[in-house]
């Protein structure tokens, strides 16, 4: 399928989901750094968008780092539906469940583009389905789990009682097995299907909903229709490649141009032709993405520079340092020293999870060496030391850090 618009999710919905991830005691600061997402508190815009490939990669990375293959289901079950903004309100105030789902599907592009939401009825069974149609968005398992779990929770909230699905279907295969999925939904769960869907008795579509407000619904429909029209835009190929690379780095897969062409559903020649038509330099995009992620990891975490280089696909730390210096006019270690908060003095030690989540990284800075120690300095003048230690109890001046569970 030829993608004709940006693959994005509403900024407010992405922020609400990341907040839900944080509620599960996950280090969202590290997660955002790994994906090159700007840190800090901000007020998400109702109309701004977030790259869909980066959003799905965030869910996948969080699940992987926690070792929780069911994270998407857990997030979806407790997710506050209002996080989807006015589209959620429109569905919540509809007179019946069928009306709510029809309106949600019709205006779904304000929530997420290049995605298929649909409601269909076959006999006495209704099916609410969902699928991402952009082939370049590769990490989909946790997103599918999250979305279907949210849909299930919405059905129950809309009708005011627990709705037990008749059948749930997923595009992916279960990991490690399907029993946890069946326990979550309380019904048969099938895998390897064309779309993700939740099936329930069709008669429920006609049931009156709680908290209906048709007048408010009419106002919201008009507003969302205008927003859908204003959001329709051209396809930015550079934007799409950027988001795809962020996803690939987080998954540890290749970012070579041949892999990009394959994931975008194009031959290498066609992909290169498209780059030329759009006046895009593939290597420049790769350097830009690597530099953005590196800056976030250096300033927001204590991850070893060697680990950052490996995460970004460099075979040697020296190669990473050379490219980073070329792009920023400063070495990675000096960038980290300058980016640290003022209260993080040279004698302090900070505990932070490493990229692989298997050890704790304790990083600090030594005083400037004398001329006698010059031979111990690295080629780029770094004076940072990084020691990866196990999760055993470790004492410092500020107290005792317990064994990591």
Short mmCIF file of C-alpha atoms in Angstrom, two decimals:
data_model
loop_
_atom_site.label_atom_id
_atom_site.label_comp_id
_atom_site.label_asym_id
_atom_site.label_seq_id
_atom_site.Cartn_x
_atom_site.Cartn_y
_atom_site.Cartn_z
CA UNK A 1 0.00 0.00 0.00
CA UNK A 2 1.36 3.42 -0.96
CA UNK A 3 1.32 5.71 2.07
CA UNK A 4 0.04 9.15 1.15
CA UNK A 5 0.18 10.96 4.50
CA UNK A 6 2.21 11.08 7.68
CA UNK A 7 1.97 8.11 10.02
CA UNK A 8 1.28 9.92 13.28
CA UNK A 9 -0.67 9.68 16.49
CA UNK A 10 -2.23 12.64 18.25
CA UNK A 11 0.34 14.29 20.51
CA UNK A 12 -2.07 14.34 23.47
CA UNK A 13 -2.79 10.61 23.12
CA UNK A 14 0.93 9.79 22.93
CA UNK A 15 1.63 11.82 26.06
CA UNK A 16 -1.25 10.19 27.93
CA UNK A 17 0.07 6.74 27.00
CA UNK A 18 3.62 7.56 28.11
CA UNK A 19 2.17 8.82 31.38
CA UNK A 20 0.44 5.45 31.75
CA UNK A 21 3.80 3.75 31.15
CA UNK A 22 5.31 5.89 33.90
CA UNK A 23 2.54 4.81 36.27
CA UNK A 24 3.84 1.24 35.95
CA UNK A 25 7.08 2.35 37.68
CA UNK A 26 9.03 2.51 34.44
CA UNK A 27 11.87 5.00 33.94
CA UNK A 28 10.23 7.07 31.21
CA UNK A 29 13.21 9.46 31.25
CA UNK A 30 15.42 6.66 29.96
CA UNK A 31 12.75 5.52 27.49
CA UNK A 32 12.43 8.99 25.99
CA UNK A 33 16.20 9.36 25.79
CA UNK A 34 16.54 6.07 23.88
CA UNK A 35 14.01 7.33 21.34
CA UNK A 36 15.41 10.85 21.11
CA UNK A 37 12.27 12.39 22.58
CA UNK A 38 12.72 15.80 24.16
CA UNK A 39 12.57 15.68 27.95
CA UNK A 40 10.76 18.00 30.29
CA UNK A 41 7.19 18.80 31.18
CA UNK A 42 5.11 20.25 28.41
CA UNK A 43 1.48 20.73 27.59
CA UNK A 44 0.62 18.52 24.60
CA UNK A 45 -1.31 20.17 21.81
CA UNK A 46 -4.68 18.83 20.73
CA UNK A 47 -3.70 19.15 17.10
CA UNK A 48 0.04 18.42 17.17
CA UNK A 49 1.19 14.96 16.14
CA UNK A 50 3.76 12.40 17.22
CA UNK A 51 5.47 9.88 14.87
CA UNK A 52 3.51 6.63 14.96
CA UNK A 53 6.63 4.48 14.47
CA UNK A 54 8.25 6.15 17.48
CA UNK A 55 5.11 5.66 19.57
CA UNK A 56 4.88 1.94 18.84
CA UNK A 57 8.64 1.62 19.44
CA UNK A 58 8.20 3.24 22.86
CA UNK A 59 5.63 0.63 23.89
CA UNK A 60 7.82 -2.18 22.57
CA UNK A 61 10.95 -0.87 24.31
CA UNK A 62 9.13 -0.46 27.62
CA UNK A 63 7.80 -4.03 27.44
CA UNK A 64 11.20 -5.41 26.50
CA UNK A 65 13.08 -3.55 29.22
CA UNK A 66 10.57 -4.68 31.84
CA UNK A 67 10.52 -8.23 30.51
CA UNK A 68 6.73 -7.98 30.37
CA UNK A 69 5.20 -9.24 27.14
CA UNK A 70 1.73 -8.29 28.39
CA UNK A 71 2.54 -4.65 29.17
CA UNK A 72 0.29 -3.41 26.36
CA UNK A 73 -2.69 -5.30 27.77
CA UNK A 74 -2.07 -3.96 31.27
CA UNK A 75 -1.71 -0.39 30.04
CA UNK A 76 -4.87 -0.63 27.96
CA UNK A 77 -6.95 -2.06 30.78
CA UNK A 78 -6.22 0.87 33.11
CA UNK A 79 -5.86 3.61 30.47
CA UNK A 80 -8.07 6.67 30.90
CA UNK A 81 -10.04 6.84 27.65
CA UNK A 82 -10.26 10.63 27.92
CA UNK A 83 -6.59 10.65 26.95
CA UNK A 84 -7.78 10.37 23.36
CA UNK A 85 -9.19 13.90 23.60
CA UNK A 86 -12.36 15.17 21.95
CA UNK A 87 -12.70 11.96 19.93
CA UNK A 88 -13.05 10.05 23.20
CA UNK A 89 -15.61 12.55 24.47
CA UNK A 90 -17.60 12.18 21.24
CA UNK A 91 -17.75 8.41 21.71
CA UNK A 92 -18.59 8.67 25.42
CA UNK A 93 -21.58 10.99 24.91
CA UNK A 94 -23.14 9.03 22.01
CA UNK A 95 -26.64 7.65 22.59
CA UNK A 96 -25.84 3.99 21.91
CA UNK A 97 -22.77 1.80 21.70
CA UNK A 98 -23.24 1.41 17.95
CA UNK A 99 -23.47 5.18 17.49
CA UNK A 100 -20.35 5.66 19.61
CA UNK A 101 -18.28 3.19 17.60
CA UNK A 102 -19.51 4.52 14.26
CA UNK A 103 -18.52 8.07 15.19
CA UNK A 104 -15.19 6.97 16.59
CA UNK A 105 -14.35 5.08 13.39
CA UNK A 106 -15.47 7.94 11.15
CA UNK A 107 -13.22 10.48 12.90
CA UNK A 108 -10.37 8.14 13.86
CA UNK A 109 -7.84 9.88 11.62
CA UNK A 110 -7.65 12.78 14.11
CA UNK A 111 -6.30 10.24 16.57
CA UNK A 112 -4.04 8.17 14.34
CA UNK A 113 -3.28 8.22 10.63
CA UNK A 114 -2.47 5.37 8.25
CA UNK A 115 -4.50 3.08 10.46
CA UNK A 116 -7.69 1.17 9.82
CA UNK A 117 -10.51 1.26 12.40
CA UNK A 118 -13.72 -0.49 11.44
CA UNK A 119 -16.98 -1.85 12.85
CA UNK A 120 -18.80 -4.65 11.06
CA UNK A 121 -21.62 -7.08 11.81
CA UNK A 122 -21.85 -10.69 10.64
CA UNK A 123 -24.90 -12.55 11.86
CA UNK A 124 -25.19 -12.05 15.62
CA UNK A 125 -21.55 -11.03 16.03
CA UNK A 126 -20.14 -7.48 15.89
CA UNK A 127 -16.45 -6.93 15.21
CA UNK A 128 -14.42 -3.83 16.12
CA UNK A 129 -11.13 -4.08 14.22
CA UNK A 130 -7.85 -2.17 14.11
CA UNK A 131 -4.66 -2.35 12.08
CA UNK A 132 -1.76 -0.09 11.11
CA UNK A 133 -1.50 0.03 7.32
CA UNK A 134 1.91 1.71 7.00
CA UNK A 135 4.43 -1.08 6.23
CA UNK A 136 7.29 0.99 7.67
CA UNK A 137 5.78 0.82 11.17
CA UNK A 138 7.26 -2.56 12.09
CA UNK A 139 6.92 -2.76 15.89
CA UNK A 140 3.23 -3.46 16.43
CA UNK A 141 2.74 -6.19 19.05
CA UNK A 142 2.40 -4.02 22.15
CA UNK A 143 0.46 -1.37 20.25
CA UNK A 144 -2.07 -4.00 19.16
CA UNK A 145 -2.37 -5.32 22.71
CA UNK A 146 -2.78 -1.81 24.07
CA UNK A 147 -5.39 -0.76 21.51
CA UNK A 148 -7.57 -3.87 21.78
CA UNK A 149 -7.41 -3.69 25.59
CA UNK A 150 -8.52 -0.04 25.45
CA UNK A 151 -11.39 -1.00 23.14
CA UNK A 152 -12.47 -3.73 25.56
CA UNK A 153 -12.39 -1.32 28.50
CA UNK A 154 -14.39 1.22 26.49
CA UNK A 155 -17.17 -1.26 25.70
CA UNK A 156 -17.69 -1.92 29.41
CA UNK A 157 -17.51 1.74 30.36
CA UNK A 158 -19.92 2.77 27.65
CA UNK A 159 -22.58 0.27 28.69
CA UNK A 160 -21.98 0.54 32.41
CA UNK A 161 -21.21 -3.12 33.04
CA UNK A 162 -18.45 -5.65 32.30
CA UNK A 163 -18.66 -6.79 28.69
CA UNK A 164 -17.25 -10.23 28.00
CA UNK A 165 -16.01 -10.51 24.41
CA UNK A 166 -17.02 -13.46 22.27
CA UNK A 167 -13.62 -13.59 20.53
CA UNK A 168 -10.39 -11.57 20.33
CA UNK A 169 -8.03 -11.71 17.35
CA UNK A 170 -4.45 -10.50 16.91
CA UNK A 171 -2.15 -10.20 13.93
CA UNK A 172 0.91 -11.32 15.89
CA UNK A 173 1.71 -14.68 17.43
CA UNK A 174 1.49 -15.18 21.21
CA UNK A 175 4.56 -14.87 23.39
CA UNK A 176 5.15 -17.05 25.29
CA UNK A 177 1.67 -18.62 25.01
CA UNK A 178 -1.99 -17.68 24.68
CA UNK A 179 -3.13 -18.56 28.19
CA UNK A 180 -2.35 -15.10 29.58
CA UNK A 181 -4.31 -13.49 26.76
CA UNK A 182 -7.30 -15.74 27.43
CA UNK A 183 -7.13 -14.92 31.14
CA UNK A 184 -7.09 -11.20 30.36
CA UNK A 185 -10.11 -11.15 28.02
CA UNK A 186 -11.98 -14.14 29.41
CA UNK A 187 -12.63 -15.60 25.98
CA UNK A 188 -11.01 -17.40 23.07
CA UNK A 189 -8.04 -15.52 21.59
CA UNK A 190 -6.75 -16.29 18.10
CA UNK A 191 -3.51 -15.17 16.49
CA UNK A 192 -2.05 -14.66 13.02
CA UNK A 193 -5.18 -12.90 11.78
CA UNK A 194 -5.33 -10.16 9.08
CA UNK A 195 -6.33 -7.50 11.64
CA UNK A 196 -6.60 -7.05 15.38
CA UNK A 197 -10.20 -7.22 16.54
CA UNK A 198 -12.56 -7.70 19.44
CA UNK A 199 -15.86 -9.46 18.79
CA UNK A 200 -19.01 -9.19 20.91
CA UNK A 201 -22.78 -9.82 20.60
CA UNK A 202 -24.24 -7.55 17.93
CA UNK A 203 -27.29 -6.81 20.09
CA UNK A 204 -25.08 -4.68 22.33
CA UNK A 205 -24.80 -2.09 19.55
CA UNK A 206 -28.40 -1.06 20.15
CA UNK A 207 -28.18 -0.77 23.90
CA UNK A 208 -28.57 2.73 25.33
CA UNK A 209 -25.37 4.10 26.74
CA UNK A 210 -24.78 5.77 30.07
CA UNK A 211 -24.01 9.51 30.18
CA UNK A 212 -25.34 10.21 26.67
CA UNK A 213 -25.35 13.85 25.51
CA UNK A 214 -26.43 14.18 21.83
CA UNK A 215 -26.17 18.00 21.83
CA UNK A 216 -22.54 17.96 22.89
CA UNK A 217 -21.90 15.18 20.39
CA UNK A 218 -23.13 17.34 17.50
CA UNK A 219 -20.77 20.16 18.45
CA UNK A 220 -17.83 17.81 18.74
CA UNK A 221 -18.56 16.17 15.38
CA UNK A 222 -18.45 19.52 13.60
CA UNK A 223 -15.17 20.44 15.28
CA UNK A 224 -13.55 17.08 14.53
CA UNK A 225 -14.66 17.20 10.90
CA UNK A 226 -12.87 20.54 10.51
CA UNK A 227 -9.80 19.16 12.21
CA UNK A 228 -9.70 16.12 9.94
CA UNK A 229 -9.71 18.40 6.92
CA UNK A 230 -6.96 20.64 8.28
CA UNK A 231 -4.78 17.68 9.26
CA UNK A 232 -4.81 16.11 5.80
CA UNK A 233 -1.38 16.83 4.40
CA UNK A 234 1.33 15.68 2.05
CA UNK A 235 3.70 12.85 2.79
CA UNK A 236 7.10 13.94 4.17
CA UNK A 237 9.49 11.15 3.21
CA UNK A 238 12.27 12.51 5.42
CA UNK A 239 9.93 12.51 8.43
CA UNK A 240 8.96 8.90 7.73
CA UNK A 241 12.58 7.73 7.44
CA UNK A 242 13.49 9.55 10.66
CA UNK A 243 10.72 7.78 12.60
CA UNK A 244 11.61 4.43 11.03
CA UNK A 245 15.25 4.82 12.11
CA UNK A 246 14.29 5.64 15.69
CA UNK A 247 12.23 2.46 15.76
CA UNK A 248 15.04 0.40 14.23
CA UNK A 249 17.63 1.62 16.75
CA UNK A 250 15.32 0.77 19.65
CA UNK A 251 14.79 -2.73 18.26
CA UNK A 252 18.47 -3.27 17.49
CA UNK A 253 17.81 -3.90 13.81
CA UNK A 254 19.68 -2.70 10.74
CA UNK A 255 19.35 0.88 9.53
CA UNK A 256 21.15 0.23 6.26
CA UNK A 257 19.44 1.63 3.20
CA UNK A 258 18.64 -1.84 1.86
CA UNK A 259 16.63 -2.62 5.00
CA UNK A 260 14.86 0.72 4.83
CA UNK A 261 13.79 0.08 1.24
CA UNK A 262 12.46 -3.35 2.19
CA UNK A 263 10.51 -2.04 5.20
CA UNK A 264 8.97 0.73 3.11
CA UNK A 265 7.82 -1.90 0.64
CA UNK A 266 10.06 -0.67 -2.18
CA UNK A 267 12.94 -2.00 -4.21
CA UNK A 268 16.32 -0.44 -3.49
CA UNK A 269 16.30 1.33 -6.85
CA UNK A 270 12.80 2.74 -6.29
CA UNK A 271 13.75 3.84 -2.79
CA UNK A 272 16.86 5.62 -4.04
CA UNK A 273 14.85 7.26 -6.79
CA UNK A 274 12.36 8.52 -4.21
CA UNK A 275 15.21 9.95 -2.16
CA UNK A 276 16.51 11.80 -5.20
CA UNK A 277 13.06 13.15 -6.06
CA UNK A 278 12.66 14.49 -2.51
CA UNK A 279 16.27 15.77 -2.43
CA UNK A 280 17.00 13.67 0.65
CA UNK A 281 20.42 12.43 1.74
CA UNK A 282 19.92 9.14 3.55
CA UNK A 283 23.22 9.29 5.46
CA UNK A 284 22.47 12.80 6.67
CA UNK A 285 19.17 11.61 8.15
CA UNK A 286 20.93 8.71 9.86
CA UNK A 287 23.55 11.03 11.36
CA UNK A 288 20.86 13.45 12.48
CA UNK A 289 18.85 10.75 14.23
CA UNK A 290 21.94 9.24 15.86
CA UNK A 291 23.06 12.64 17.09
CA UNK A 292 19.64 13.50 18.51
CA UNK A 293 19.38 10.23 20.43
CA UNK A 294 23.01 10.51 21.60
CA UNK A 295 22.43 14.00 22.98
CA UNK A 296 19.42 12.79 24.96
CA UNK A 297 21.24 9.76 26.35
CA UNK A 298 24.30 11.80 27.26
CA UNK A 299 22.35 14.56 29.00
CA UNK A 300 19.55 12.57 30.61
CA UNK A 301 21.17 9.27 31.64
CA UNK A 302 24.46 7.92 32.92
CA UNK A 303 24.69 5.28 30.22
CA UNK A 304 28.29 4.56 29.26
CA UNK A 305 29.44 6.19 26.05
CA UNK A 306 30.50 2.77 24.76
CA UNK A 307 26.95 1.48 25.30
CA UNK A 308 25.50 4.49 23.51
CA UNK A 309 27.78 3.87 20.54
CA UNK A 310 26.72 0.22 20.35
CA UNK A 311 23.03 1.15 20.71
CA UNK A 312 23.35 3.49 17.73
CA UNK A 313 24.97 0.83 15.57
CA UNK A 314 28.60 1.94 15.70
CA UNK A 315 31.13 -0.87 15.71
CA UNK A 316 33.64 1.25 17.64
CA UNK A 317 33.30 4.00 20.20
CA UNK A 318 35.93 6.02 18.39
CA UNK A 319 33.74 6.14 15.27
CA UNK A 320 30.79 7.41 17.32
CA UNK A 321 32.95 10.05 19.03
CA UNK A 322 34.36 11.20 15.70
CA UNK A 323 30.92 11.64 14.09
CA UNK A 324 29.45 13.27 17.20
CA UNK A 325 32.30 15.76 17.37
CA UNK A 326 31.91 16.53 13.65
CA UNK A 327 28.20 17.26 14.08
CA UNK A 328 28.33 19.14 17.39
CA UNK A 329 31.92 20.48 17.58
CA UNK A 330 32.29 18.84 20.98
CA UNK A 331 33.19 15.38 22.23
CA UNK A 332 30.51 13.13 23.77
CA UNK A 333 32.14 13.23 27.21
CA UNK A 334 32.46 17.01 27.26
CA UNK A 335 28.89 17.36 26.01
CA UNK A 336 27.75 15.22 28.96
CA UNK A 337 29.73 17.32 31.43
CA UNK A 338 28.26 20.56 30.10
CA UNK A 339 24.71 19.15 29.93
CA UNK A 340 24.63 17.90 33.52
CA UNK A 341 22.58 19.99 35.95
CA UNK A 342 24.51 22.43 38.07
CA UNK A 343 23.77 20.47 41.25
CA UNK A 344 25.43 17.35 39.80
CA UNK A 345 28.91 18.20 41.08
CA UNK A 346 32.07 16.34 40.17
CA UNK A 347 32.02 14.18 43.30
CA UNK A 348 28.46 12.94 42.95
CA UNK A 349 27.42 9.52 41.75
CA UNK A 350 24.13 8.85 40.09
CA UNK A 351 22.29 5.59 39.74
CA UNK A 352 20.72 4.99 36.34
CA UNK A 353 19.64 1.91 34.39
CA UNK A 354 21.79 0.91 31.46
CA UNK A 355 20.38 0.47 27.99
CA UNK A 356 20.12 -3.27 28.34
CA UNK A 357 18.54 -3.06 31.77
CA UNK A 358 20.79 -5.84 33.16
CA UNK A 359 23.06 -3.79 35.40
CA UNK A 360 23.33 -0.44 37.09
CA UNK A 361 25.60 2.16 35.67
CA UNK A 362 27.36 4.39 38.11
CA UNK A 363 28.99 7.33 36.38
CA UNK A 364 31.06 10.17 37.74
CA UNK A 365 33.82 12.54 36.69
CA UNK A 366 37.36 12.68 37.95
CA UNK A 367 39.31 15.89 38.53
CA UNK A 368 41.41 17.03 35.62
CA UNK A 369 44.56 14.89 35.42
CA UNK A 370 48.01 16.34 35.76
CA UNK A 371 50.52 16.19 32.92
CA UNK A 372 51.88 12.97 34.41
CA UNK A 373 48.49 11.35 33.84
CA UNK A 374 48.07 12.59 30.30
CA UNK A 375 48.81 9.18 28.88
CA UNK A 376 45.70 7.87 30.64
CA UNK A 377 43.41 10.27 28.88
CA UNK A 378 41.36 9.07 25.95
CA UNK A 379 41.90 10.40 22.43
CA UNK A 380 39.00 12.82 22.60
CA UNK A 381 40.06 14.30 25.96
CA UNK A 382 37.31 12.62 27.96
CA UNK A 383 37.82 12.46 31.70
CA UNK A 384 34.75 10.48 32.50
CA UNK A 385 34.85 7.09 34.09
CA UNK A 386 32.00 4.60 33.97
CA UNK A 387 31.78 1.48 36.03
CA UNK A 388 29.08 -1.09 35.48
CA UNK A 389 28.40 -2.98 38.64
CA UNK A 390 25.97 -5.73 39.47
CA UNK A 391 22.75 -5.11 41.33
CA UNK A 392 24.29 -6.10 44.69
CA UNK A 393 23.85 -3.71 47.58
CA UNK A 394 26.24 -0.80 47.21
CA UNK A 395 26.90 1.87 49.81
CA UNK A 396 27.66 5.49 49.13
CA UNK A 397 27.69 8.66 51.14
CA UNK A 398 23.99 9.21 50.50
CA UNK A 399 22.90 5.85 51.81
CA UNK A 400 22.47 2.26 50.71
CA UNK A 401 20.95 1.17 47.42
CA UNK A 402 18.98 -2.07 47.76
CA UNK A 403 19.27 -5.07 45.49
CA UNK A 404 17.33 -4.51 42.32
CA UNK A 405 14.34 -6.80 42.02
#
